[in-house]
mmCIF file of C-alpha atoms in Angstrom:
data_model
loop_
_atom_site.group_PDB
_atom_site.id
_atom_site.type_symbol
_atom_site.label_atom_id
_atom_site.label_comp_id
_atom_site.label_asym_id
_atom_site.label_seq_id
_atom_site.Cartn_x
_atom_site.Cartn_y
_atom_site.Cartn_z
ATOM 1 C CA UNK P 226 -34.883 14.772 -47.512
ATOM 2 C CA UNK P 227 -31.482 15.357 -46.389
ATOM 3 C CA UNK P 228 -29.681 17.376 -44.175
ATOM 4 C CA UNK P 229 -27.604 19.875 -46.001
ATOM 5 C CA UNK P 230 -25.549 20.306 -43.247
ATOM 6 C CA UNK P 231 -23.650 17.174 -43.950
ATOM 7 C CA UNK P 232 -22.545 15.643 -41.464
ATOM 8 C CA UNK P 233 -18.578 14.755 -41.591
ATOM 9 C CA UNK P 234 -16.031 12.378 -40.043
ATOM 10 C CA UNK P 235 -11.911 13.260 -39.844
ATOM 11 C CA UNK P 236 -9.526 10.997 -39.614
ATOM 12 C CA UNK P 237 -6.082 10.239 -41.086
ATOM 13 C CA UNK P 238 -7.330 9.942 -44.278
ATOM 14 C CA UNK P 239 -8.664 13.887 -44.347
ATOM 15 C CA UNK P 240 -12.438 14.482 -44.338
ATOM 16 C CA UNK P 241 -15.421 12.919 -45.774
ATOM 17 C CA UNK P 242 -18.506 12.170 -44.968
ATOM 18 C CA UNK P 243 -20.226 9.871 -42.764
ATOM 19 C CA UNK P 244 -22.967 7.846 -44.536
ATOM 20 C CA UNK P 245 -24.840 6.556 -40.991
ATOM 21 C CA UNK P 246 -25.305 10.552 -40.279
ATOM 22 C CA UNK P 247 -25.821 12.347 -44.165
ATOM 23 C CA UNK P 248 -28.591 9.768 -44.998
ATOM 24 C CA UNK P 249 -30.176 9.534 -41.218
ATOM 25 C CA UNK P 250 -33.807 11.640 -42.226
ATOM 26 C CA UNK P 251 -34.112 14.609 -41.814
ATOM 27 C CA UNK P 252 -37.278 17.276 -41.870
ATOM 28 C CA UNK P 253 -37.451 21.161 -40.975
ATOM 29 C CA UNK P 254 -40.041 23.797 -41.506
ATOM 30 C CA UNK P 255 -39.670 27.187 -42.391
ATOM 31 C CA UNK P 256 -42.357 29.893 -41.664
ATOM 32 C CA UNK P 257 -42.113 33.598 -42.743
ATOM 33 C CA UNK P 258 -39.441 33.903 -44.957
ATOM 34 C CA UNK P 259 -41.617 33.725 -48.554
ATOM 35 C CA UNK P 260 -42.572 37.199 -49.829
ATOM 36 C CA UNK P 261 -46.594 37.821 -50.299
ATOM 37 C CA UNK P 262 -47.045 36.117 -53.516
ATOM 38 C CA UNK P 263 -48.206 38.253 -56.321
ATOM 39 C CA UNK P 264 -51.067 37.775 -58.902
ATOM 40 C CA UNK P 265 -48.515 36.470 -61.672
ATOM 41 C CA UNK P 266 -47.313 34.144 -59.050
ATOM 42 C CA UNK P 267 -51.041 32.148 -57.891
ATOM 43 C CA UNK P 268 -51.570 32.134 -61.445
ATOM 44 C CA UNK P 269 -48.634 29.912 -62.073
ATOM 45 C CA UNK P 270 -49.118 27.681 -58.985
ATOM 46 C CA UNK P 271 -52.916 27.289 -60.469
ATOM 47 C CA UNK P 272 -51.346 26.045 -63.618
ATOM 48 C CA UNK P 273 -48.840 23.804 -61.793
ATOM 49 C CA UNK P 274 -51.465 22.294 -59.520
ATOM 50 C CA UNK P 275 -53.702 21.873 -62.980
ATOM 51 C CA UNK P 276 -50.593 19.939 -64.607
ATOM 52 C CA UNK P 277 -49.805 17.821 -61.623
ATOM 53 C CA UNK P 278 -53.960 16.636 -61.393
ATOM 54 C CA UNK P 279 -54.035 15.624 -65.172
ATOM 55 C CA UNK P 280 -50.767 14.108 -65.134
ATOM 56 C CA UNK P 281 -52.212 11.957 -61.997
ATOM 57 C CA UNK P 282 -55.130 11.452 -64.072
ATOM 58 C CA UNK P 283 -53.415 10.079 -66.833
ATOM 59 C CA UNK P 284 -51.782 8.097 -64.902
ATOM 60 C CA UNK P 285 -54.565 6.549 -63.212
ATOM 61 C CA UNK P 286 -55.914 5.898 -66.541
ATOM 62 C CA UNK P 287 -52.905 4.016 -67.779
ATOM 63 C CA UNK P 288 -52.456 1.867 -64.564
ATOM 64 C CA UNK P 289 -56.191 0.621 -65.347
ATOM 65 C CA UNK P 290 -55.342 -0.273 -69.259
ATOM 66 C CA UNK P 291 -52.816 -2.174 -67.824
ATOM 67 C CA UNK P 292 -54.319 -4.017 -64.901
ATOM 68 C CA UNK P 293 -57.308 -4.899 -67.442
ATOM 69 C CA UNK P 294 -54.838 -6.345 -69.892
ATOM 70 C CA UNK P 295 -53.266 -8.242 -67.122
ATOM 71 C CA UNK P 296 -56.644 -9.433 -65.826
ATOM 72 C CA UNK P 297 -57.249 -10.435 -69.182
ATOM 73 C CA UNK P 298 -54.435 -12.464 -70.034
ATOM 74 C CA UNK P 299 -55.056 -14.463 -66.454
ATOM 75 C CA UNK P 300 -58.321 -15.471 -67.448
ATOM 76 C CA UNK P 301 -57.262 -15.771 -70.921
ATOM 77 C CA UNK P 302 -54.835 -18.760 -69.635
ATOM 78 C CA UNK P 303 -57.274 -21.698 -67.694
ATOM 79 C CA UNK P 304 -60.231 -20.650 -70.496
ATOM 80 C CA UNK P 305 -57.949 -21.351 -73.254
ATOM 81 C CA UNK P 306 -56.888 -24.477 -71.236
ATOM 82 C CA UNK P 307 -60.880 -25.715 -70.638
ATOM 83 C CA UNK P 308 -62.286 -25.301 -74.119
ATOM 84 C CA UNK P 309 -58.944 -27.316 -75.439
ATOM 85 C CA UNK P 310 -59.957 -30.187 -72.683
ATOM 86 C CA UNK P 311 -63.793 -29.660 -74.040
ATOM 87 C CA UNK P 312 -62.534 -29.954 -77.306
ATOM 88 C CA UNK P 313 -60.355 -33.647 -76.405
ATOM 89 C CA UNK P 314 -63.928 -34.834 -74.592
ATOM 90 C CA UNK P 315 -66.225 -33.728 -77.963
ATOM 91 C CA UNK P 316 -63.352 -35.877 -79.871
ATOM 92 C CA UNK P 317 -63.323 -38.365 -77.683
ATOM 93 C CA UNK P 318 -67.331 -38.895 -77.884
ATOM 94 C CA UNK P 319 -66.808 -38.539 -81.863
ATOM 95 C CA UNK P 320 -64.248 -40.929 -81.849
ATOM 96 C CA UNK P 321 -62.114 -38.731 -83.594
ATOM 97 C CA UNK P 322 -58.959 -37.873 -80.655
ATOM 98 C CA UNK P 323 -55.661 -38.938 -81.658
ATOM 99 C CA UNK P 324 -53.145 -39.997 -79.112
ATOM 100 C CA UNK P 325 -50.343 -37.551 -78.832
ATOM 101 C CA UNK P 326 -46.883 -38.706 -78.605
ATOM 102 C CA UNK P 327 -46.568 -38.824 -74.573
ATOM 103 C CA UNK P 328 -49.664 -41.034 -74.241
ATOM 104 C CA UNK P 329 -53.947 -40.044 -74.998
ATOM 105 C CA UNK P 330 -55.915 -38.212 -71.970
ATOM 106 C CA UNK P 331 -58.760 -40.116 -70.741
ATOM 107 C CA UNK P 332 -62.224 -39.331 -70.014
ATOM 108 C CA UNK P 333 -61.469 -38.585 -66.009
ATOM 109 C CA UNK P 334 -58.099 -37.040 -66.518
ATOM 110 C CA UNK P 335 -59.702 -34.688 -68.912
ATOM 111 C CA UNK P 336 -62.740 -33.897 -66.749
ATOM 112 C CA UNK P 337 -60.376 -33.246 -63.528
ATOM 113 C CA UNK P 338 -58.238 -30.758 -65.849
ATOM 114 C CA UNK P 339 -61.265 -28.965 -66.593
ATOM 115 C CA UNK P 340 -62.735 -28.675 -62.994
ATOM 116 C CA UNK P 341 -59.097 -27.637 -62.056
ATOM 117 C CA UNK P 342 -58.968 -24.372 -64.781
ATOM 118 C CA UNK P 343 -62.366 -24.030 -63.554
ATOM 119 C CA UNK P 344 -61.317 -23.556 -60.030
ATOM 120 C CA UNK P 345 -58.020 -21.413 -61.462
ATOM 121 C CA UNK P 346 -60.945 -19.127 -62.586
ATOM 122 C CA UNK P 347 -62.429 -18.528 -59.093
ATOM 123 C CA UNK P 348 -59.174 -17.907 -57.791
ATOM 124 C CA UNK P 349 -58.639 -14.590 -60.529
ATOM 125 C CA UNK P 350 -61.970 -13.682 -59.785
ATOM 126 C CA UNK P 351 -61.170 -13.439 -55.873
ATOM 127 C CA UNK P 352 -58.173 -11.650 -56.594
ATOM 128 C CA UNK P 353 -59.969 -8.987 -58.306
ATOM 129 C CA UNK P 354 -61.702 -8.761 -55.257
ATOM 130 C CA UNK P 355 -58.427 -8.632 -53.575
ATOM 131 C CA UNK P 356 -57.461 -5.374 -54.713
ATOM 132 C CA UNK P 357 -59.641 -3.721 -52.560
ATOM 133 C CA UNK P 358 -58.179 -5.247 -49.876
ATOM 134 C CA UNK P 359 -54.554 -4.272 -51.127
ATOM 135 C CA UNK P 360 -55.391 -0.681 -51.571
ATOM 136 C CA UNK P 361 -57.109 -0.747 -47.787
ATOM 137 C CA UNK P 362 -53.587 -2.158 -46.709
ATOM 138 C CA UNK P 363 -55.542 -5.347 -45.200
ATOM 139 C CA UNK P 364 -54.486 -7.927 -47.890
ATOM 140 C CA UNK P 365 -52.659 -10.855 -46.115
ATOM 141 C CA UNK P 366 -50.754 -13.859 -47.529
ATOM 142 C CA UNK P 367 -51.689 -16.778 -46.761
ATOM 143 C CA UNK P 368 -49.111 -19.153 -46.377
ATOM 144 C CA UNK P 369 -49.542 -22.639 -45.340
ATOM 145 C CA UNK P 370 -47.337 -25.694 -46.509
ATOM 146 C CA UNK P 371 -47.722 -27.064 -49.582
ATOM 147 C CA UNK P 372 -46.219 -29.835 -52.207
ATOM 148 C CA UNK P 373 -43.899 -28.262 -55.181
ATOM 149 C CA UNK P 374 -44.533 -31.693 -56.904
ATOM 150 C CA UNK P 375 -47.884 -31.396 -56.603
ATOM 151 C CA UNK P 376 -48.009 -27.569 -57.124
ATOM 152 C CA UNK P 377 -45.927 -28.377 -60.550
ATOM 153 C CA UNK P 378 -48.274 -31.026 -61.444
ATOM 154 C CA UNK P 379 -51.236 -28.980 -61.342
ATOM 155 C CA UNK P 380 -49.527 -26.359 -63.888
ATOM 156 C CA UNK P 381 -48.510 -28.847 -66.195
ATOM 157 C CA UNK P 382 -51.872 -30.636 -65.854
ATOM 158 C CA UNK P 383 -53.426 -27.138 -67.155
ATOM 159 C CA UNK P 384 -50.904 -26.066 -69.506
ATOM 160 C CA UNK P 385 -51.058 -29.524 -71.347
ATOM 161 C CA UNK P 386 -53.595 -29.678 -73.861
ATOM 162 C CA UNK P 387 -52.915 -25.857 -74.362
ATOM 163 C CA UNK P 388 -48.580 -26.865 -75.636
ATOM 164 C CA UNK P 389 -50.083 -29.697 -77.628
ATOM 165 C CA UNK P 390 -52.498 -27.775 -79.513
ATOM 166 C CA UNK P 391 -49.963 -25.359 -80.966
ATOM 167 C CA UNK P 392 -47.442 -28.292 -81.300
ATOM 168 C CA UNK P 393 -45.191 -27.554 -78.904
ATOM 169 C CA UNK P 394 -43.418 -30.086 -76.929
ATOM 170 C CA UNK P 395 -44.431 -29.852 -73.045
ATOM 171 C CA UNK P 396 -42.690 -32.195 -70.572
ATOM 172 C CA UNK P 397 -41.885 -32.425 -66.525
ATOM 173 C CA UNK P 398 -37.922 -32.532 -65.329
ATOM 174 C CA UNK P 399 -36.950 -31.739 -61.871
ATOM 175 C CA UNK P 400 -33.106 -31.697 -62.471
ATOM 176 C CA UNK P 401 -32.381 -32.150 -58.459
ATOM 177 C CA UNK P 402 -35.276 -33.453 -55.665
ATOM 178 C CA UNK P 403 -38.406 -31.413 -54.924
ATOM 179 C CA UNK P 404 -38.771 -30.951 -51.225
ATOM 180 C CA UNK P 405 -41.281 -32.561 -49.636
ATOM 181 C CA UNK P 406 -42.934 -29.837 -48.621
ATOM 182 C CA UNK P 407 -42.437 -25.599 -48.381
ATOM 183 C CA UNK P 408 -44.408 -22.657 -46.856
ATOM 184 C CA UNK P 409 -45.722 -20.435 -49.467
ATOM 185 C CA UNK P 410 -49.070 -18.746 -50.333
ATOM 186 C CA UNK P 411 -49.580 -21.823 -52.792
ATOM 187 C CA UNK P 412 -52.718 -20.108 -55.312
ATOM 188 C CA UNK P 413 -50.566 -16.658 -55.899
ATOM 189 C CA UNK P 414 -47.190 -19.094 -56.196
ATOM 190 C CA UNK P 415 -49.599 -20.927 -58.672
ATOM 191 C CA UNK P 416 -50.842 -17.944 -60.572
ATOM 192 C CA UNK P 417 -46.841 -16.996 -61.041
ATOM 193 C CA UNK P 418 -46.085 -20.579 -62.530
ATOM 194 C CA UNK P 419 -49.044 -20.609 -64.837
ATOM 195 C CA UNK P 420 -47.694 -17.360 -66.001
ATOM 196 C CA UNK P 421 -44.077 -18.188 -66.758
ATOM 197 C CA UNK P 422 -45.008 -21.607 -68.766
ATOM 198 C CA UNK P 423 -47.699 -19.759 -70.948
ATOM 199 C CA UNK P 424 -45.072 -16.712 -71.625
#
């Protein structure tokens, strides 16, 4: 907390405090000075302590609604993506796939989209796992370079089929030069991409 004895500066302006000294921390402990707490008294620090655990309960609880609805809508994302590039490949064998208006998918392109989401899969599925880790304090990021262009390419490779399905129209503009290269954790950078397009 802070000091309450504020610490204060004088100069030709008058006094006023000093901001490097009021907000420095600042800890003290009292003994002694509480009278013995009467019956009336535990009883309402049992009912505090009470309130405090189910609040922290309850809070628990909604943290986990939210991280499975987050989880969900992660996976949600390269599964829609696959069965829409299993869908192109059944049409494809029926000979029923239209082109759409920025060129038709072929066999290979479609197959490497799917192993890609596939992949995108594994990587929610390890960080799952990675929450352990976060709450232990031992999660590290691992950041090694990487190519934007390509790192782009990949989320518009698995948000395709997804935009043409509902219609919309999906295309790839860098208004100024990608660099070459950056340093970045590249499958969490991914993750964040893949979010922002599907929102």
């Amino acid at each position: 907390s802070g000091n309450p004895e504020k610490q204060f500066t004088v100069d030709d302006s008058g006094t006023r405090l000093s901001p490097r000294k009021s907000f420095a921390k600042w800890c003290e402990e009292v003994k002694g000075c509480s009278k013995p707490w009467t019956m009336q008294d535990r009883y309402r620090a049992r009912a505090i302590s009470q309130y405090v655990g189910s609040r922290k309960i309850e809070d628990a609880s909604r943290q986990k609604s939210q991280f499975l609805t987050n989880i969900s809508h992660e996976i949600r994302t390269p599964m829609t993506a696959i069965m829409g590039y299993v869908d192109v490949l059944a049409e494809m064998e029926a000979g029923t796939y239209q082109t759409a208006s920025d060129g038709a998918l072929n066999a290979g392109e479609t197959i490497s989209s799917i192993r890609k989401n596939g992949e995108q899969l594994l990587q929610i599925i390890s960080s799952i796992l990675d929450l352990s880790r976060l709450e232990a304090g031992e999660l590290l990021v691992d950041v090694k370079p990487c190519s934007p262009s390509d790192l782009v390419g990949s989320v518009f490779a698995q948000m395709r089929t997804s935009a043409e399905k509902k219609g919309l129209s999906f295309s790839l503009r860098a208004p100024h030069p990608l660099p070459c290269q950056i340093h970045s954790d590249r499958e969490r950078l991914h993750q964040v991409l893949v979010n922002l397009v599907d929102n």
